[in-house]
Every structure is written in C-alpha cells, then in structure tokens.
Amino acid sequence: MAMDEYLWMVILGFIIAFILAFSVGANDVANSFGTAVGSGVVTLRQACILASIFETTGSVLLGAKVGETIRKGIIDVNLYNETVETLMAGEVSAMVGSAVWQLIASFLRLPISGTHCIVGSTIGFSLVAIGTKGVQWMELVKIVASWFISPLLSGFMSGLLFVLIRIFILKRKTLFPMASGHSQYSMLLP
C-alpha cells in the first residue's frame, strides 16, 4: 500500500479529530461545569478557563490508557492486516459519527458520554466491515460494566464524604478551638 495514496485520509482524519476534540470538550465541560455555572459559583468565563486547563491536563496525563483501549481493546485490529485502508476508513467514519452525535447532543443539551459515542461508533464500523468476529466481546463487556460500576462507586464515595462532613463539621458545636475561648490560644483573643 502506497502511503501517498492515503495521505488525504490522514489529513481528513486530523481535521475530523480536531472537530471530535471540540465536541468532546464542549460536552464534557457542559457535564462538568453546568451546575457550577448555573448556580453562580463560577462564571462562564472562569469555567472555560478551568476546563481548558484541566481537560487538557487530564487527557495528556490519563488519556493514553483510554486511547489504547479504544484503539486495540474494542475491535481486533489484526483482522485488518490485509485491508489497512478499511481500518483507516472505519476509524475516520467512527470519528465522524461520534463528533456529529456529540455536537447534536451538545446543541440539544443532552448529557451524553463521549466515551460511549466513540465505543459505539467503533463497534458499528467493525460490525459493518467484517461482522461480529471483529468485535472483542469480552473487552466490550468490561467496558460496559465500568459504565455501571463507575457511577455506583462515585455515588457511594459522595455519600460517604457527605456523612463525614456532616459528622465532623456540620454537627459540631464549635468549628475551631480558638472560637470557643477554651483553647491554649484563647489568651491571644481580644
């Protein structure tokens, strides 16, 4: 396969990847900062600045493992050894599908997952290209299980943190020893 022949697909993929990154960022920021902006805790400008910093940091520091799972864990790329151009076209198609759906969902204010979008679109292209043998079903089961386990663990941790805050902060008679006048620092108070 001559690489020059498929250079247009690489360039197109780069452009679509940029659009996909924009749509993922827009959706993630809306999910992450929607309540904070809506309640007035941070302004829209502050949310955009914070999101730019932390979304980029998170993707740089933690995105490689997710990218590896998307690239190798969902479909069996070895089945495309003889038809690499099909794999390239399929991945570009998956990015287009994911980007379009995430942009539509963002405009419709739907809280969706970018990960679900790219996983679903990757599976979709593989099913069309080579059928069910191309999907690594056990890896997919692990991914789907994490979609249910993650919110459950997050809810548990949130509840536990709230109980600790309520016990050790909200239900205390005095929050600071200095405030009660019964501490070694009481002589410093006027």
PDB file of C-alpha atoms in Angstrom:
ATOM      1  CA  MET A   1       0.000   0.000   0.000  1.00  0.00           C
ATOM      2  CA  ALA A   2       1.492   3.307  -1.044  1.00  0.00           C
ATOM      3  CA  MET A   3       1.222   5.885   1.725  1.00  0.00           C
ATOM      4  CA  ASP A   4       0.772   8.811  -0.678  1.00  0.00           C
ATOM      5  CA  GLU A   5      -2.407   7.199  -1.886  1.00  0.00           C
ATOM      6  CA  TYR A   6      -3.972   7.520   1.574  1.00  0.00           C
ATOM      7  CA  LEU A   7      -2.473  10.834   2.656  1.00  0.00           C
ATOM      8  CA  TRP A   8      -5.838  12.516   2.053  1.00  0.00           C
ATOM      9  CA  MET A   9      -7.419  10.176   4.628  1.00  0.00           C
ATOM     10  CA  VAL A  10      -4.786  11.085   7.226  1.00  0.00           C
ATOM     11  CA  ILE A  11      -5.375  14.800   6.620  1.00  0.00           C
ATOM     12  CA  LEU A  12      -9.152  14.327   6.733  1.00  0.00           C
ATOM     13  CA  GLY A  13      -8.762  12.260   9.912  1.00  0.00           C
ATOM     14  CA  PHE A  14      -6.727  15.042  11.515  1.00  0.00           C
ATOM     15  CA  ILE A  15      -9.404  17.626  10.699  1.00  0.00           C
ATOM     16  CA  ILE A  16     -12.173  15.359  11.971  1.00  0.00           C
ATOM     17  CA  ALA A  17     -10.147  14.575  15.115  1.00  0.00           C
ATOM     18  CA  PHE A  18      -9.981  18.312  15.811  1.00  0.00           C
ATOM     19  CA  ILE A  19     -13.778  18.586  15.413  1.00  0.00           C
ATOM     20  CA  LEU A  20     -14.213  15.497  17.603  1.00  0.00           C
ATOM     21  CA  ALA A  21     -11.964  17.012  20.287  1.00  0.00           C
ATOM     22  CA  PHE A  22     -14.058  20.194  20.160  1.00  0.00           C
ATOM     23  CA  SER A  23     -17.306  18.239  20.528  1.00  0.00           C
ATOM     24  CA  VAL A  24     -15.922  16.060  23.340  1.00  0.00           C
ATOM     25  CA  GLY A  25     -14.656  19.156  25.142  1.00  0.00           C
ATOM     26  CA  ALA A  26     -17.945  21.001  24.725  1.00  0.00           C
ATOM     27  CA  ASN A  27     -19.934  18.070  26.054  1.00  0.00           C
ATOM     28  CA  ASP A  28     -17.534  17.282  28.915  1.00  0.00           C
ATOM     29  CA  VAL A  29     -17.384  20.903  30.021  1.00  0.00           C
ATOM     30  CA  ALA A  30     -21.160  21.150  29.991  1.00  0.00           C
ATOM     31  CA  ASN A  31     -21.403  17.988  32.094  1.00  0.00           C
ATOM     32  CA  SER A  32     -18.623  19.052  34.471  1.00  0.00           C
ATOM     33  CA  PHE A  33     -19.367  22.733  34.960  1.00  0.00           C
ATOM     34  CA  GLY A  34     -23.077  23.032  34.169  1.00  0.00           C
ATOM     35  CA  THR A  35     -24.227  23.041  37.779  1.00  0.00           C
ATOM     36  CA  ALA A  36     -21.389  25.300  38.955  1.00  0.00           C
ATOM     37  CA  VAL A  37     -22.143  27.908  36.278  1.00  0.00           C
ATOM     38  CA  GLY A  38     -25.899  27.526  36.727  1.00  0.00           C
ATOM     39  CA  SER A  39     -25.675  28.124  40.459  1.00  0.00           C
ATOM     40  CA  GLY A  40     -23.370  31.109  40.007  1.00  0.00           C
ATOM     41  CA  VAL A  41     -20.375  29.596  41.795  1.00  0.00           C
ATOM     42  CA  VAL A  42     -18.188  30.246  38.746  1.00  0.00           C
ATOM     43  CA  THR A  43     -18.760  32.435  35.732  1.00  0.00           C
ATOM     44  CA  LEU A  44     -18.906  31.016  32.224  1.00  0.00           C
ATOM     45  CA  ARG A  45     -15.513  32.575  31.505  1.00  0.00           C
ATOM     46  CA  GLN A  46     -13.959  31.023  34.621  1.00  0.00           C
ATOM     47  CA  ALA A  47     -15.455  27.638  33.720  1.00  0.00           C
ATOM     48  CA  CYS A  48     -13.969  27.831  30.213  1.00  0.00           C
ATOM     49  CA  ILE A  49     -10.521  28.697  31.603  1.00  0.00           C
ATOM     50  CA  LEU A  50     -10.626  25.973  34.256  1.00  0.00           C
ATOM     51  CA  ALA A  51     -11.942  23.435  31.767  1.00  0.00           C
ATOM     52  CA  SER A  52      -9.238  24.287  29.247  1.00  0.00           C
ATOM     53  CA  ILE A  53      -6.562  23.684  31.851  1.00  0.00           C
ATOM     54  CA  PHE A  54      -7.957  20.561  33.475  1.00  0.00           C
ATOM     55  CA  GLU A  55      -9.465  18.868  30.400  1.00  0.00           C
ATOM     56  CA  THR A  56      -6.114  19.212  28.620  1.00  0.00           C
ATOM     57  CA  THR A  57      -4.153  18.059  31.670  1.00  0.00           C
ATOM     58  CA  GLY A  58      -6.422  15.070  32.151  1.00  0.00           C
ATOM     59  CA  SER A  59      -6.218  13.981  28.545  1.00  0.00           C
ATOM     60  CA  VAL A  60      -2.427  14.330  28.476  1.00  0.00           C
ATOM     61  CA  LEU A  61      -1.824  12.523  31.779  1.00  0.00           C
ATOM     62  CA  LEU A  62      -4.568   9.893  31.676  1.00  0.00           C
ATOM     63  CA  GLY A  63      -5.735   9.661  28.068  1.00  0.00           C
ATOM     64  CA  ALA A  64      -3.148   7.184  26.789  1.00  0.00           C
ATOM     65  CA  LYS A  65      -4.726   4.179  28.514  1.00  0.00           C
ATOM     66  CA  VAL A  66      -8.202   5.101  27.296  1.00  0.00           C
ATOM     67  CA  GLY A  67      -6.839   5.670  23.799  1.00  0.00           C
ATOM     68  CA  GLU A  68      -5.133   2.274  23.893  1.00  0.00           C
ATOM     69  CA  THR A  69      -8.399   0.594  24.877  1.00  0.00           C
ATOM     70  CA  ILE A  70     -10.278   2.369  22.089  1.00  0.00           C
ATOM     71  CA  ARG A  71      -7.551   1.549  19.566  1.00  0.00           C
ATOM     72  CA  LYS A  72      -6.926  -2.106  20.444  1.00  0.00           C
ATOM     73  CA  GLY A  73      -9.422  -3.262  23.051  1.00  0.00           C
ATOM     74  CA  ILE A  74     -12.750  -2.933  21.275  1.00  0.00           C
ATOM     75  CA  ILE A  75     -12.027  -4.455  17.894  1.00  0.00           C
ATOM     76  CA  ASP A  76      -9.450  -6.969  16.734  1.00  0.00           C
ATOM     77  CA  VAL A  77      -7.170  -4.825  14.573  1.00  0.00           C
ATOM     78  CA  ASN A  78      -5.236  -7.899  13.419  1.00  0.00           C
ATOM     79  CA  LEU A  79      -8.215  -8.852  11.257  1.00  0.00           C
ATOM     80  CA  TYR A  80      -7.488  -5.739   9.194  1.00  0.00           C
ATOM     81  CA  ASN A  81      -3.856  -6.611   8.371  1.00  0.00           C
ATOM     82  CA  GLU A  82      -4.702  -7.276   4.736  1.00  0.00           C
ATOM     83  CA  THR A  83      -7.105  -4.330   4.430  1.00  0.00           C
ATOM     84  CA  VAL A  84      -5.479  -1.499   6.345  1.00  0.00           C
ATOM     85  CA  GLU A  85      -7.345   1.053   4.235  1.00  0.00           C
ATOM     86  CA  THR A  86     -10.636  -0.381   5.538  1.00  0.00           C
ATOM     87  CA  LEU A  87      -9.436   0.106   9.104  1.00  0.00           C
ATOM     88  CA  MET A  88      -8.372   3.678   8.323  1.00  0.00           C
ATOM     89  CA  ALA A  89     -11.683   4.496   6.669  1.00  0.00           C
ATOM     90  CA  GLY A  90     -13.582   2.817   9.502  1.00  0.00           C
ATOM     91  CA  GLU A  91     -11.799   4.780  12.200  1.00  0.00           C
ATOM     92  CA  VAL A  92     -12.339   8.044  10.311  1.00  0.00           C
ATOM     93  CA  SER A  93     -16.016   7.098   9.972  1.00  0.00           C
ATOM     94  CA  ALA A  94     -16.207   6.325  13.688  1.00  0.00           C
ATOM     95  CA  MET A  95     -14.748   9.748  14.494  1.00  0.00           C
ATOM     96  CA  VAL A  96     -17.250  11.451  12.157  1.00  0.00           C
ATOM     97  CA  GLY A  97     -20.183   9.606  13.707  1.00  0.00           C
ATOM     98  CA  SER A  98     -19.043  10.339  17.234  1.00  0.00           C
ATOM     99  CA  ALA A  99     -18.314  14.020  16.514  1.00  0.00           C
ATOM    100  CA  VAL A 100     -21.648  14.606  14.769  1.00  0.00           C
ATOM    101  CA  TRP A 101     -23.659  12.939  17.529  1.00  0.00           C
ATOM    102  CA  GLN A 102     -21.809  14.789  20.297  1.00  0.00           C
ATOM    103  CA  LEU A 103     -22.302  18.142  18.572  1.00  0.00           C
ATOM    104  CA  ILE A 104     -26.004  17.417  18.103  1.00  0.00           C
ATOM    105  CA  ALA A 105     -26.311  16.310  21.741  1.00  0.00           C
ATOM    106  CA  SER A 106     -24.499  19.429  22.936  1.00  0.00           C
ATOM    107  CA  PHE A 107     -26.816  21.691  20.948  1.00  0.00           C
ATOM    108  CA  LEU A 108     -29.825  19.774  22.303  1.00  0.00           C
ATOM    109  CA  ARG A 109     -28.349  19.995  25.839  1.00  0.00           C
ATOM    110  CA  LEU A 110     -28.299  16.231  26.287  1.00  0.00           C
ATOM    111  CA  PRO A 111     -25.855  14.883  28.887  1.00  0.00           C
ATOM    112  CA  ILE A 112     -24.141  12.073  26.985  1.00  0.00           C
ATOM    113  CA  SER A 113     -20.790  10.334  27.251  1.00  0.00           C
ATOM    114  CA  GLY A 114     -18.069  10.898  24.677  1.00  0.00           C
ATOM    115  CA  THR A 115     -16.610   7.507  25.545  1.00  0.00           C
ATOM    116  CA  HIS A 116     -19.910   5.783  24.823  1.00  0.00           C
ATOM    117  CA  CYS A 117     -20.060   7.576  21.467  1.00  0.00           C
ATOM    118  CA  ILE A 118     -16.643   6.511  20.239  1.00  0.00           C
ATOM    119  CA  VAL A 119     -17.015   2.960  21.569  1.00  0.00           C
ATOM    120  CA  GLY A 120     -20.382   2.589  19.857  1.00  0.00           C
ATOM    121  CA  SER A 121     -19.217   4.068  16.572  1.00  0.00           C
ATOM    122  CA  THR A 122     -16.083   1.883  16.541  1.00  0.00           C
ATOM    123  CA  ILE A 123     -18.180  -1.230  17.131  1.00  0.00           C
ATOM    124  CA  GLY A 124     -20.622  -0.098  14.454  1.00  0.00           C
ATOM    125  CA  PHE A 125     -17.993   0.275  11.754  1.00  0.00           C
ATOM    126  CA  SER A 126     -16.407  -3.070  12.643  1.00  0.00           C
ATOM    127  CA  LEU A 127     -19.750  -4.863  12.520  1.00  0.00           C
ATOM    128  CA  VAL A 128     -20.412  -3.421   9.078  1.00  0.00           C
ATOM    129  CA  ALA A 129     -16.869  -4.062   7.814  1.00  0.00           C
ATOM    130  CA  ILE A 130     -16.227  -7.645   8.952  1.00  0.00           C
ATOM    131  CA  GLY A 131     -19.157  -8.748  11.106  1.00  0.00           C
ATOM    132  CA  THR A 132     -19.311  -9.985  14.670  1.00  0.00           C
ATOM    133  CA  LYS A 133     -15.898 -11.693  14.594  1.00  0.00           C
ATOM    134  CA  GLY A 134     -14.179  -8.283  14.604  1.00  0.00           C
ATOM    135  CA  VAL A 135     -15.557  -7.193  17.981  1.00  0.00           C
ATOM    136  CA  GLN A 136     -13.739  -8.282  21.126  1.00  0.00           C
ATOM    137  CA  TRP A 137     -16.846  -9.063  23.118  1.00  0.00           C
ATOM    138  CA  MET A 138     -15.189  -9.742  26.500  1.00  0.00           C
ATOM    139  CA  GLU A 139     -13.396  -6.382  26.391  1.00  0.00           C
ATOM    140  CA  LEU A 140     -16.704  -4.761  25.492  1.00  0.00           C
ATOM    141  CA  VAL A 141     -18.358  -6.436  28.499  1.00  0.00           C
ATOM    142  CA  LYS A 142     -15.640  -4.959  30.752  1.00  0.00           C
ATOM    143  CA  ILE A 143     -16.149  -1.504  29.257  1.00  0.00           C
ATOM    144  CA  VAL A 144     -19.940  -1.648  29.612  1.00  0.00           C
ATOM    145  CA  ALA A 145     -19.618  -2.978  33.178  1.00  0.00           C
ATOM    146  CA  SER A 146     -17.435   0.007  34.044  1.00  0.00           C
ATOM    147  CA  TRP A 147     -20.225   2.317  32.846  1.00  0.00           C
ATOM    148  CA  PHE A 148     -22.431   0.919  35.619  1.00  0.00           C
ATOM    149  CA  ILE A 149     -19.797   0.367  38.303  1.00  0.00           C
ATOM    150  CA  SER A 150     -18.309   3.858  37.989  1.00  0.00           C
ATOM    151  CA  PRO A 151     -21.469   5.824  38.890  1.00  0.00           C
ATOM    152  CA  LEU A 152     -22.254   3.393  41.713  1.00  0.00           C
ATOM    153  CA  LEU A 153     -18.788   3.813  43.229  1.00  0.00           C
ATOM    154  CA  SER A 154     -18.954   7.557  42.672  1.00  0.00           C
ATOM    155  CA  GLY A 155     -22.318   7.735  44.437  1.00  0.00           C
ATOM    156  CA  PHE A 156     -21.000   5.645  47.332  1.00  0.00           C
ATOM    157  CA  MET A 157     -17.909   7.838  47.739  1.00  0.00           C
ATOM    158  CA  SER A 158     -20.010  11.004  47.538  1.00  0.00           C
ATOM    159  CA  GLY A 159     -22.389   9.698  50.188  1.00  0.00           C
ATOM    160  CA  LEU A 160     -19.506   8.666  52.437  1.00  0.00           C
ATOM    161  CA  LEU A 161     -17.861  12.073  52.095  1.00  0.00           C
ATOM    162  CA  PHE A 162     -21.139  13.821  52.898  1.00  0.00           C
ATOM    163  CA  VAL A 163     -21.647  11.691  56.029  1.00  0.00           C
ATOM    164  CA  LEU A 164     -18.111  12.540  57.208  1.00  0.00           C
ATOM    165  CA  ILE A 165     -18.665  16.251  56.563  1.00  0.00           C
ATOM    166  CA  ARG A 166     -21.968  16.151  58.417  1.00  0.00           C
ATOM    167  CA  ILE A 167     -20.498  14.344  61.426  1.00  0.00           C
ATOM    168  CA  PHE A 168     -17.197  16.192  61.735  1.00  0.00           C
ATOM    169  CA  ILE A 169     -18.150  19.671  60.514  1.00  0.00           C
ATOM    170  CA  LEU A 170     -21.859  20.424  60.302  1.00  0.00           C
ATOM    171  CA  LYS A 171     -22.891  18.799  63.631  1.00  0.00           C
ATOM    172  CA  ARG A 172     -20.000  20.195  65.708  1.00  0.00           C
ATOM    173  CA  LYS A 173     -20.803  22.776  68.344  1.00  0.00           C
ATOM    174  CA  THR A 174     -17.685  24.798  67.567  1.00  0.00           C
ATOM    175  CA  LEU A 175     -15.707  24.519  64.401  1.00  0.00           C
ATOM    176  CA  PHE A 176     -12.443  25.992  65.644  1.00  0.00           C
ATOM    177  CA  PRO A 177     -10.867  25.642  69.089  1.00  0.00           C
ATOM    178  CA  MET A 178      -9.941  29.345  69.083  1.00  0.00           C
ATOM    179  CA  ALA A 179     -13.552  30.358  68.543  1.00  0.00           C
ATOM    180  CA  SER A 180     -14.712  28.784  71.795  1.00  0.00           C
ATOM    181  CA  GLY A 181     -12.173  30.537  74.027  1.00  0.00           C
ATOM    182  CA  HIS A 182     -11.324  27.198  75.659  1.00  0.00           C
ATOM    183  CA  SER A 183      -8.057  26.560  73.945  1.00  0.00           C
ATOM    184  CA  GLN A 184      -4.458  27.335  74.583  1.00  0.00           C
ATOM    185  CA  TYR A 185      -4.820  30.167  72.099  1.00  0.00           C
ATOM    186  CA  SER A 186      -7.627  31.928  73.999  1.00  0.00           C
ATOM    187  CA  MET A 187      -5.166  34.381  75.519  1.00  0.00           C
ATOM    188  CA  LEU A 188      -4.498  35.713  72.015  1.00  0.00           C
ATOM    189  CA  LEU A 189      -8.136  36.660  71.532  1.00  0.00           C
ATOM    190  CA  PRO A 190      -9.053  40.263  72.429  1.00  0.00           C
TER     191      PRO A 190
END
